[in-house]
Coordinates of C-alpha atoms and ligand atoms in Angstrom, one line a residue:
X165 CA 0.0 0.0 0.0
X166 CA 2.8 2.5 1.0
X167 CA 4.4 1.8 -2.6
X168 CA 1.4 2.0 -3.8
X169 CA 0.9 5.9 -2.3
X170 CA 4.6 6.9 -3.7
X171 CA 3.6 5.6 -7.0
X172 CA 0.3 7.4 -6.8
X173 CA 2.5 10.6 -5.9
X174 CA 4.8 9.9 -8.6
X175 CA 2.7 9.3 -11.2
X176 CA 0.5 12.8 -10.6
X177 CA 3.9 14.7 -11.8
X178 CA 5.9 14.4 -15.4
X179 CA 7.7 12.0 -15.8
X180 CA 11.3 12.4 -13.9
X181 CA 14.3 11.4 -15.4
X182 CA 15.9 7.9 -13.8
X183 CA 19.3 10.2 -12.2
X184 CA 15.9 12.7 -11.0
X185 CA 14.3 9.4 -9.3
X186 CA 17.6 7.9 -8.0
X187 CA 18.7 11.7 -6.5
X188 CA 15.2 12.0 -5.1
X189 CA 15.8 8.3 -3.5
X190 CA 18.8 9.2 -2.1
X191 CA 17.6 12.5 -0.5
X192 CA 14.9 10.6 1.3
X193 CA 17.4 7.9 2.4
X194 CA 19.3 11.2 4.0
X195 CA 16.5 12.3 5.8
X196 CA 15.4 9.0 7.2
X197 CA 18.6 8.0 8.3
X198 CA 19.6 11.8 10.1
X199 CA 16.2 11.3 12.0
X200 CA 17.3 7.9 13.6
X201 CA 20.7 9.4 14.1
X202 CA 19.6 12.4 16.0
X203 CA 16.6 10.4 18.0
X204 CA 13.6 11.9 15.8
X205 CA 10.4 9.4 16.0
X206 CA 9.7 8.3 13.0
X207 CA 6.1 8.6 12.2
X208 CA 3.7 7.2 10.1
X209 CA 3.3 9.4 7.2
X210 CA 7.1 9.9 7.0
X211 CA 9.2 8.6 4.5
X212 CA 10.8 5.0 4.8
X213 CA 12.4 2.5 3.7
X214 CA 10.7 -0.7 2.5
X215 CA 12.8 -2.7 4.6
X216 CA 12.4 -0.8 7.8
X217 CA 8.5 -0.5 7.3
X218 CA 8.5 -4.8 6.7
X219 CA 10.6 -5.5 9.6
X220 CA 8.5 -3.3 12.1
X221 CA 5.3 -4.9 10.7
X222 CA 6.8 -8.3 11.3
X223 CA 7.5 -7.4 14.6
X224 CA 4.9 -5.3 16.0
X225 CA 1.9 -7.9 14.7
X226 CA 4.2 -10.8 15.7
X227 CA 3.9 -8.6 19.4
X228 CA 0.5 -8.2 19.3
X229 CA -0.7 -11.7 18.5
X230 CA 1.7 -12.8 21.2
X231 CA -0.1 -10.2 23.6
X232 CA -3.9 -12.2 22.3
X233 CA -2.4 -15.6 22.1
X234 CA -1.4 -14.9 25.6
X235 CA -4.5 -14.4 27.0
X236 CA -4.7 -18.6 27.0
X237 CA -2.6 -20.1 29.6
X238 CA -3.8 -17.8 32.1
X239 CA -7.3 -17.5 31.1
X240 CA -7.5 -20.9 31.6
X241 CA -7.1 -20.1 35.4
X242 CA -9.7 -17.4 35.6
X243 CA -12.3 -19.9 37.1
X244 CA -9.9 -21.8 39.4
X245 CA -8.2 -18.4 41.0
X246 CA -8.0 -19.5 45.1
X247 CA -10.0 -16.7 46.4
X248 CA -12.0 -13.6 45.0
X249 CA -9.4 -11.2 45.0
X250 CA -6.7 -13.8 43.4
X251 CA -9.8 -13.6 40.3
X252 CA -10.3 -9.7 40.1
X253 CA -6.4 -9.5 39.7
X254 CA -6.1 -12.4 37.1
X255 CA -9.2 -11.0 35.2
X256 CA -7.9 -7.7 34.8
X257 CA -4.3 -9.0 33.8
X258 CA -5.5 -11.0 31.2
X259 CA -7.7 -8.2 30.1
X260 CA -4.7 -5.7 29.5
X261 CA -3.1 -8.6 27.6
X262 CA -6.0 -8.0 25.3
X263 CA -5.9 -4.1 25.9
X264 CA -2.2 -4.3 24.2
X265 CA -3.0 -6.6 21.5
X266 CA -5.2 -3.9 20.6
X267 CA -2.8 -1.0 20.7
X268 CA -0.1 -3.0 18.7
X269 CA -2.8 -4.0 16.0
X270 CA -3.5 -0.2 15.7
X271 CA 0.4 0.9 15.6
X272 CA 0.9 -1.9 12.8
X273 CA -2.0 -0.4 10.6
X274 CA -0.1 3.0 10.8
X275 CA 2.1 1.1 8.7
X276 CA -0.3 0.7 6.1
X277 CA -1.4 -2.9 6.6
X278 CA -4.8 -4.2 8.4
X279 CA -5.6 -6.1 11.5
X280 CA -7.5 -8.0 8.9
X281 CA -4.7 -9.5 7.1
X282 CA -2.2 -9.3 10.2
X283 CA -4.6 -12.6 11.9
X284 CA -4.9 -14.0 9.0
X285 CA -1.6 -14.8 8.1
X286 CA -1.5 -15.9 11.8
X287 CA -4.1 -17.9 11.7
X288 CA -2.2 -19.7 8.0
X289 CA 1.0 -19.8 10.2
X290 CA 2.3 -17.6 8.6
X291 CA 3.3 -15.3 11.4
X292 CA 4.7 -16.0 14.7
X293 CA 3.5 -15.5 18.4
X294 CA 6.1 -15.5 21.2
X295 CA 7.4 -19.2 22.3
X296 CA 6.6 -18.7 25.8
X297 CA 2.9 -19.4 25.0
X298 CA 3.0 -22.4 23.9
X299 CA 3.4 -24.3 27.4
X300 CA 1.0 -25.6 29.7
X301 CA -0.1 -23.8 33.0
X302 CA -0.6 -27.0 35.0
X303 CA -1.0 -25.5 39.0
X304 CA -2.1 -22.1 40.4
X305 CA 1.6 -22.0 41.2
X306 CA 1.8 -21.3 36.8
X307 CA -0.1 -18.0 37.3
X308 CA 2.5 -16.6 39.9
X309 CA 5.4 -17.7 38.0
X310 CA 4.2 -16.1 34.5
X311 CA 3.3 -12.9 36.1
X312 CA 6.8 -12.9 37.1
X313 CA 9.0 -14.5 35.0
X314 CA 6.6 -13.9 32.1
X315 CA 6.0 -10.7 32.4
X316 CA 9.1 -9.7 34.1
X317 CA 10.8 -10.5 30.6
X318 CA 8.2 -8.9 28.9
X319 CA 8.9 -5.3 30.9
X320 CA 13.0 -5.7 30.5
X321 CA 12.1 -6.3 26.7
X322 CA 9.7 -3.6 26.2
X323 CA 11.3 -0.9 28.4
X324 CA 14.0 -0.8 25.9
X325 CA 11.4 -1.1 23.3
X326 CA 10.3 2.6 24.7
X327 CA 13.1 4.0 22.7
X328 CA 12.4 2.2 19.6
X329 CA 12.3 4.6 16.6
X330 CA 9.0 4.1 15.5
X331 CA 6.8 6.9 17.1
X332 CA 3.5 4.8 17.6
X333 CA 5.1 1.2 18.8
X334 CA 7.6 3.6 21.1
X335 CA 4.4 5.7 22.4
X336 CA 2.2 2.0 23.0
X337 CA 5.0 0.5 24.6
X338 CA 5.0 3.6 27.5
X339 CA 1.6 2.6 28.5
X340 CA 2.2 -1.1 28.0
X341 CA 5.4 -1.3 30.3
X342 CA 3.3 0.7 33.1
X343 CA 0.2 -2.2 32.9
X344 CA 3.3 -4.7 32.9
X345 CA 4.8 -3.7 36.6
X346 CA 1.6 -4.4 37.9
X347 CA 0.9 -7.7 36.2
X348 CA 4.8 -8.4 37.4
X349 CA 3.7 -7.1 40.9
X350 CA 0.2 -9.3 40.9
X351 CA 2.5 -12.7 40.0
X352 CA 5.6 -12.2 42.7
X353 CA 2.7 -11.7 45.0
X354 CA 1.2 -14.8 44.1
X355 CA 4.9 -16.5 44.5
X356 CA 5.6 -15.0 47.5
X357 CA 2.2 -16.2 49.2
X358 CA 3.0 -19.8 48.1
X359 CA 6.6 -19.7 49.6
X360 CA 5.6 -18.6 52.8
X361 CA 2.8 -21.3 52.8
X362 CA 2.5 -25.1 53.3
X363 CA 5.2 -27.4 52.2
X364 CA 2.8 -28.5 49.4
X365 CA 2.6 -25.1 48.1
X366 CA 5.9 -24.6 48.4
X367 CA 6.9 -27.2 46.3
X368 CA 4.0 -25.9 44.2
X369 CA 5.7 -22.8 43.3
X370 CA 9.3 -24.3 43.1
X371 CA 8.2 -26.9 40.4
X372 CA 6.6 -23.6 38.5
X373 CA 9.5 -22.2 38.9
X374 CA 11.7 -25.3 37.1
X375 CA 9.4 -25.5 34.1
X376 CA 9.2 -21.4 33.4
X377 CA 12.3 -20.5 33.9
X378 CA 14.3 -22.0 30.6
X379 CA 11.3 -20.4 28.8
X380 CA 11.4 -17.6 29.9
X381 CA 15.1 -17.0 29.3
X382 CA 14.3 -17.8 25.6
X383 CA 11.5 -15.3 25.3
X384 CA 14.8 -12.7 24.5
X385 CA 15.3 -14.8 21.4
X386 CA 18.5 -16.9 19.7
X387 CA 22.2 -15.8 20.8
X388 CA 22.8 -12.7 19.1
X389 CA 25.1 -14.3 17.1
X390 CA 22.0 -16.4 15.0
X391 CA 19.6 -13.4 15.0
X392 CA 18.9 -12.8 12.0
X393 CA 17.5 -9.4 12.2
X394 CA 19.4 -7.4 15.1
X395 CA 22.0 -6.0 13.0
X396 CA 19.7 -4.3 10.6
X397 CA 17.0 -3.5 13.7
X398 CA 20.0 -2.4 15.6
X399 CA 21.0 0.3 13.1
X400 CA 17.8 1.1 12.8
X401 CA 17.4 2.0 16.4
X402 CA 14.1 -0.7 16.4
X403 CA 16.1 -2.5 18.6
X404 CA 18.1 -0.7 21.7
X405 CA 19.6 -3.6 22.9
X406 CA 20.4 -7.0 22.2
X407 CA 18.7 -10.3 22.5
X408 CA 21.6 -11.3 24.7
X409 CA 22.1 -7.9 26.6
X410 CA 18.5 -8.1 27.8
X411 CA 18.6 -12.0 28.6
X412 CA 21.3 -11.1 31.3
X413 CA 19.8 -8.2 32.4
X414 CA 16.7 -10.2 33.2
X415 CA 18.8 -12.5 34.7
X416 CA 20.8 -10.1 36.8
X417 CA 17.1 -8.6 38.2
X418 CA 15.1 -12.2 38.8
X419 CA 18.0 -13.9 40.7
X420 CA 18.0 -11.4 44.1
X421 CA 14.2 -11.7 43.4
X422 CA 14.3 -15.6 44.0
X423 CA 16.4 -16.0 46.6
X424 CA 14.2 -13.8 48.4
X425 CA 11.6 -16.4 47.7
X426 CA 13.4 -19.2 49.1
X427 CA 13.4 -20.9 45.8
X428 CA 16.2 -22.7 43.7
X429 CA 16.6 -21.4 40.2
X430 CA 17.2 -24.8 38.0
X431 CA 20.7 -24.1 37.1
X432 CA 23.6 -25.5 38.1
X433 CA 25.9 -22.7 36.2
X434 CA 24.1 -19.7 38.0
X435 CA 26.7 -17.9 39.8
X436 CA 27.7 -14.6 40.5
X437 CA 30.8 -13.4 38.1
X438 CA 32.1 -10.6 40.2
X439 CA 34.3 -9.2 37.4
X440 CA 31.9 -9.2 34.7
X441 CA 29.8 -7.4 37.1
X442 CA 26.7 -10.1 36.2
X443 CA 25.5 -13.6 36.8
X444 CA 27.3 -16.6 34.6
X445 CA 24.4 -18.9 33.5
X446 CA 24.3 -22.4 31.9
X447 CA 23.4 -22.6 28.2
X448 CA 19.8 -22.8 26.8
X449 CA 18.4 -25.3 25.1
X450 CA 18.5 -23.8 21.5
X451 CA 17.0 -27.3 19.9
X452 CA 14.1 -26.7 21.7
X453 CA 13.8 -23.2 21.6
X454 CA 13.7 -23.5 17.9
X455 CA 11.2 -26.5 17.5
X456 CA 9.0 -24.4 19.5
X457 CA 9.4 -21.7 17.4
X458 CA 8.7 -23.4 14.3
X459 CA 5.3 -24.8 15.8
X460 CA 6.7 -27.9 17.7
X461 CA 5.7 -26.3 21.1
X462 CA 3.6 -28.7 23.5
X463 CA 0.5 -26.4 23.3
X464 CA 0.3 -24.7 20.0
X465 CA -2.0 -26.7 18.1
X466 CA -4.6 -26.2 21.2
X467 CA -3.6 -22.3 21.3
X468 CA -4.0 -22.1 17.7
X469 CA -6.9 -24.1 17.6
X470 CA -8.4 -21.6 20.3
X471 CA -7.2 -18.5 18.6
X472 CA -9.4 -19.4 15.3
X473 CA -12.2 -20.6 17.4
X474 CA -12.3 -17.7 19.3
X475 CA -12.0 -14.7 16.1
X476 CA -14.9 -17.2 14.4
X477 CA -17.1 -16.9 17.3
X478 CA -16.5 -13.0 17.1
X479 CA -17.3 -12.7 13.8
X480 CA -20.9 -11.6 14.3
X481 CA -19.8 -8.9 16.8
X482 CA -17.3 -7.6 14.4
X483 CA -20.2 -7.5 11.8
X484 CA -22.5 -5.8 14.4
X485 CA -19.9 -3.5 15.3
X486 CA -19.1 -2.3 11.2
X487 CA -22.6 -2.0 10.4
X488 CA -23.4 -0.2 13.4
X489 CA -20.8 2.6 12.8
X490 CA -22.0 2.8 8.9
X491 CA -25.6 3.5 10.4
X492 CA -24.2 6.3 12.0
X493 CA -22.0 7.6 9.0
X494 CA -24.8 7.7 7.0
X495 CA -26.9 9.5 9.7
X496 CA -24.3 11.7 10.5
X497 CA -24.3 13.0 6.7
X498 CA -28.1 12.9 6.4
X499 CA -28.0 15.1 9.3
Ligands
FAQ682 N1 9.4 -16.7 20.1 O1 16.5 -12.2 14.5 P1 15.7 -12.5 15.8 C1 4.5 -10.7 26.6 C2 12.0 -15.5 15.9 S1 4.8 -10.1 25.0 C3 9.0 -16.9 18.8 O2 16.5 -12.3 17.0 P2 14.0 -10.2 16.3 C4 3.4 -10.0 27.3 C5 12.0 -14.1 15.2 O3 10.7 -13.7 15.0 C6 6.0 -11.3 24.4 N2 9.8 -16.5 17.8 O4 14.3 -11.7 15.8 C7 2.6 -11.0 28.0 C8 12.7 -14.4 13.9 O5 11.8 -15.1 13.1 P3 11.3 -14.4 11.7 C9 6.4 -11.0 23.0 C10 11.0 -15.9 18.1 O6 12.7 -9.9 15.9 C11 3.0 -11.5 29.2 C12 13.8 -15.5 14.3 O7 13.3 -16.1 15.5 N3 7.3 -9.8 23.0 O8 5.1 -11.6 26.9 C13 11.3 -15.6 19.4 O9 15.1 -9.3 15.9 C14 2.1 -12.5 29.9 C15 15.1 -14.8 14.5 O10 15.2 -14.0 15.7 C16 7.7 -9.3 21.9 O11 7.3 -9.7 20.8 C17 10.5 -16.1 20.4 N4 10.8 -15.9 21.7 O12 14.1 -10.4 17.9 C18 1.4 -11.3 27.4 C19 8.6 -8.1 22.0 N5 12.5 -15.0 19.4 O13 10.3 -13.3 12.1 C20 0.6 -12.3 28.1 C21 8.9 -7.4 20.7 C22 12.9 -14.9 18.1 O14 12.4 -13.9 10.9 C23 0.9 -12.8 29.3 N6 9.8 -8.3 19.9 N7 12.0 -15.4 17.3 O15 10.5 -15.6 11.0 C24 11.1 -8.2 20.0 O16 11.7 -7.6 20.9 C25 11.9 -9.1 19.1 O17 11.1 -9.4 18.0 C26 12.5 -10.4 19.7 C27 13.2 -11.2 18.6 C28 13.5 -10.0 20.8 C29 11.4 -11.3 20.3

């Protein structure tokens, strides 16, 4: 579509000579690249280049569907919660999960591509959703350690995101990071109850804590050296930090954060590295990391299935919802 527009504006004035179009090009390049050099937001009707445009797309809507996808593992604990209050917190969580699917739909269509097509290509497989959602919440214990772990990635990742380059995925991740520290807040709690409680629940939380924690550590993505994208994003200033840099910063915050717990963090290699200045930790699975990626994760046929399930049985409200707002177009111009 955004070629599309150019070509539109291009074909409104004579014909330019090939040097014209390649100086014009080259100008635009200039202007794009002295705005990410001197900390301008890029916004949507500015100029860009192709490449930048795709890769934000790919990563925004891969964002937001892992924001809706999400919504599963703990939904699926919204009628077991222990007590009332345990409930009101876990519904409103999971509702903000929704809340910033929403808001990284919207900053993807500034890019000129539609919610529309975005789930559908999901829904084909041929977008992704973030591998941490692909594995089962078996106890209550699961709710805690997602809130924290989960979630406590998820802030680390996106607070850098705040000074991404793109105006409207830097302005959505501002309010996103602020609903984070509370959903972080809501699952230490829960962690912090179960520690201090029985031995059952207890040993509750700490087995929570075994199967999350590898999982979380690969929510930061591969070793920087077999990311793909982060040397482009990088230069781009999408990316302020590295899949690595932010992997051992979440590692550097969680591990004060469980031994205040009382809990065992399932690594052998974890240790203190006084003259790095940061924890050593043991390698990650990266054969599993990558089957899950590529749709070999324990749950994803069930999220997937879910996902479609749930956008068929909105259909009708979508409907409702575009015919209503035409009705009022059309009464708005009668008026
Ligand atoms: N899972 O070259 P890189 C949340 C893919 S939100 C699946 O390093 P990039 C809130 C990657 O797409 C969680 N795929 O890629 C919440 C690429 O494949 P492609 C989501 C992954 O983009 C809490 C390939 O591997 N957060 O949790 C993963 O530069 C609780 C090569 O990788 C975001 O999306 C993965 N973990 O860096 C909600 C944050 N890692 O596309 C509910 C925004 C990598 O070429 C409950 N995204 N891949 O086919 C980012 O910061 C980046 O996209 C990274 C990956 C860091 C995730």
């Amino acid at each position: 579509m955004y070629t599309v527009f150019w070509r539109l504006r291009m074909s409104n004035t004579p014909e330019p000579s090939e040097s014209a179009v390649d100086t014009h090009s080259a100008d635009l390049e200039r202007g794009f690249l002295a705005k990410i050099e001197s900390e301008t937001k890029i916004e949507p009707k500015d100029w860009m280049p192709d490449a930048y445009r795709k890769t934000l797309i790919r990563q925004i809507a891969q964002h937001a569907h892992s924001e809706v996808v999400g919504m599963q593992p703990e939904g699926n604990w919204i009628t077991r919660a222990p007590t009332l209050h345990r409930k009101i917190g876990l519904l409103a969580k999971v509702q903000d999960e929704c809340g910033h699917g929403l808001y990284l739909y919207s900053a993807t269509e500034t890019l000129g591509t539609t919610r529309e097509e975005l789930v559908t290509a999901l829904h084909e497989g041929r977008m992704k959703y973030s591998s941490i959602f692909n594995y089962p919440t078996l106890t209550w214990a699961d709710i805690g350690a997602i809130g924290w772990l989960v979630d406590g990635a998820a802030i680390v990742n996106q607070i850098s995101l705040c000074r991404t380059s793109y105006g409207p995925y830097a302005r959505a991740m501002v309010r996103i990071c602020k609903e984070e520290s509370f959903h972080q807040r809501q699952g230490y709690g829960i962690m912090v109850t179960l520690a201090e409680g029985t031995a059952d629940q207890r040993a509750m939380a700490q087995d929570a804590l075994n199967r999350w924690w590898w999982p979380s550590l690969m929510m930061f993505g591969p070793h920087d050296s077999d990311s793909a994208h982060t040397r482009s994003s990088t230069a781009w200033k999408i990316k302020r930090q590295s899949n690595d840099e932010l992997r051992q910063r979440f590692v550097d915050i969680t591990v004060p954060q469980a031994e205040h717990l009382g809990l065992n963090l399932p690594d052998p290699d974890l240790r203190w590295n006084a003259d790095r200045g940061h924890y050593d930790f043991g390698e990650i699975d990266w054969d599993e990391f990558w089957r899950v990626v590529k749709g070999g994760g324990p749950c994803h046929l069930q999220r997937m299935a879910t996902r479609k399930a749930a956008h068929e049985n909105g259909r009708w409200v979508r409907e409702a919802a575009a015919t209503y707002a035409q009705k009022q177009g059309a009464d708005q111009q009668a008026a």
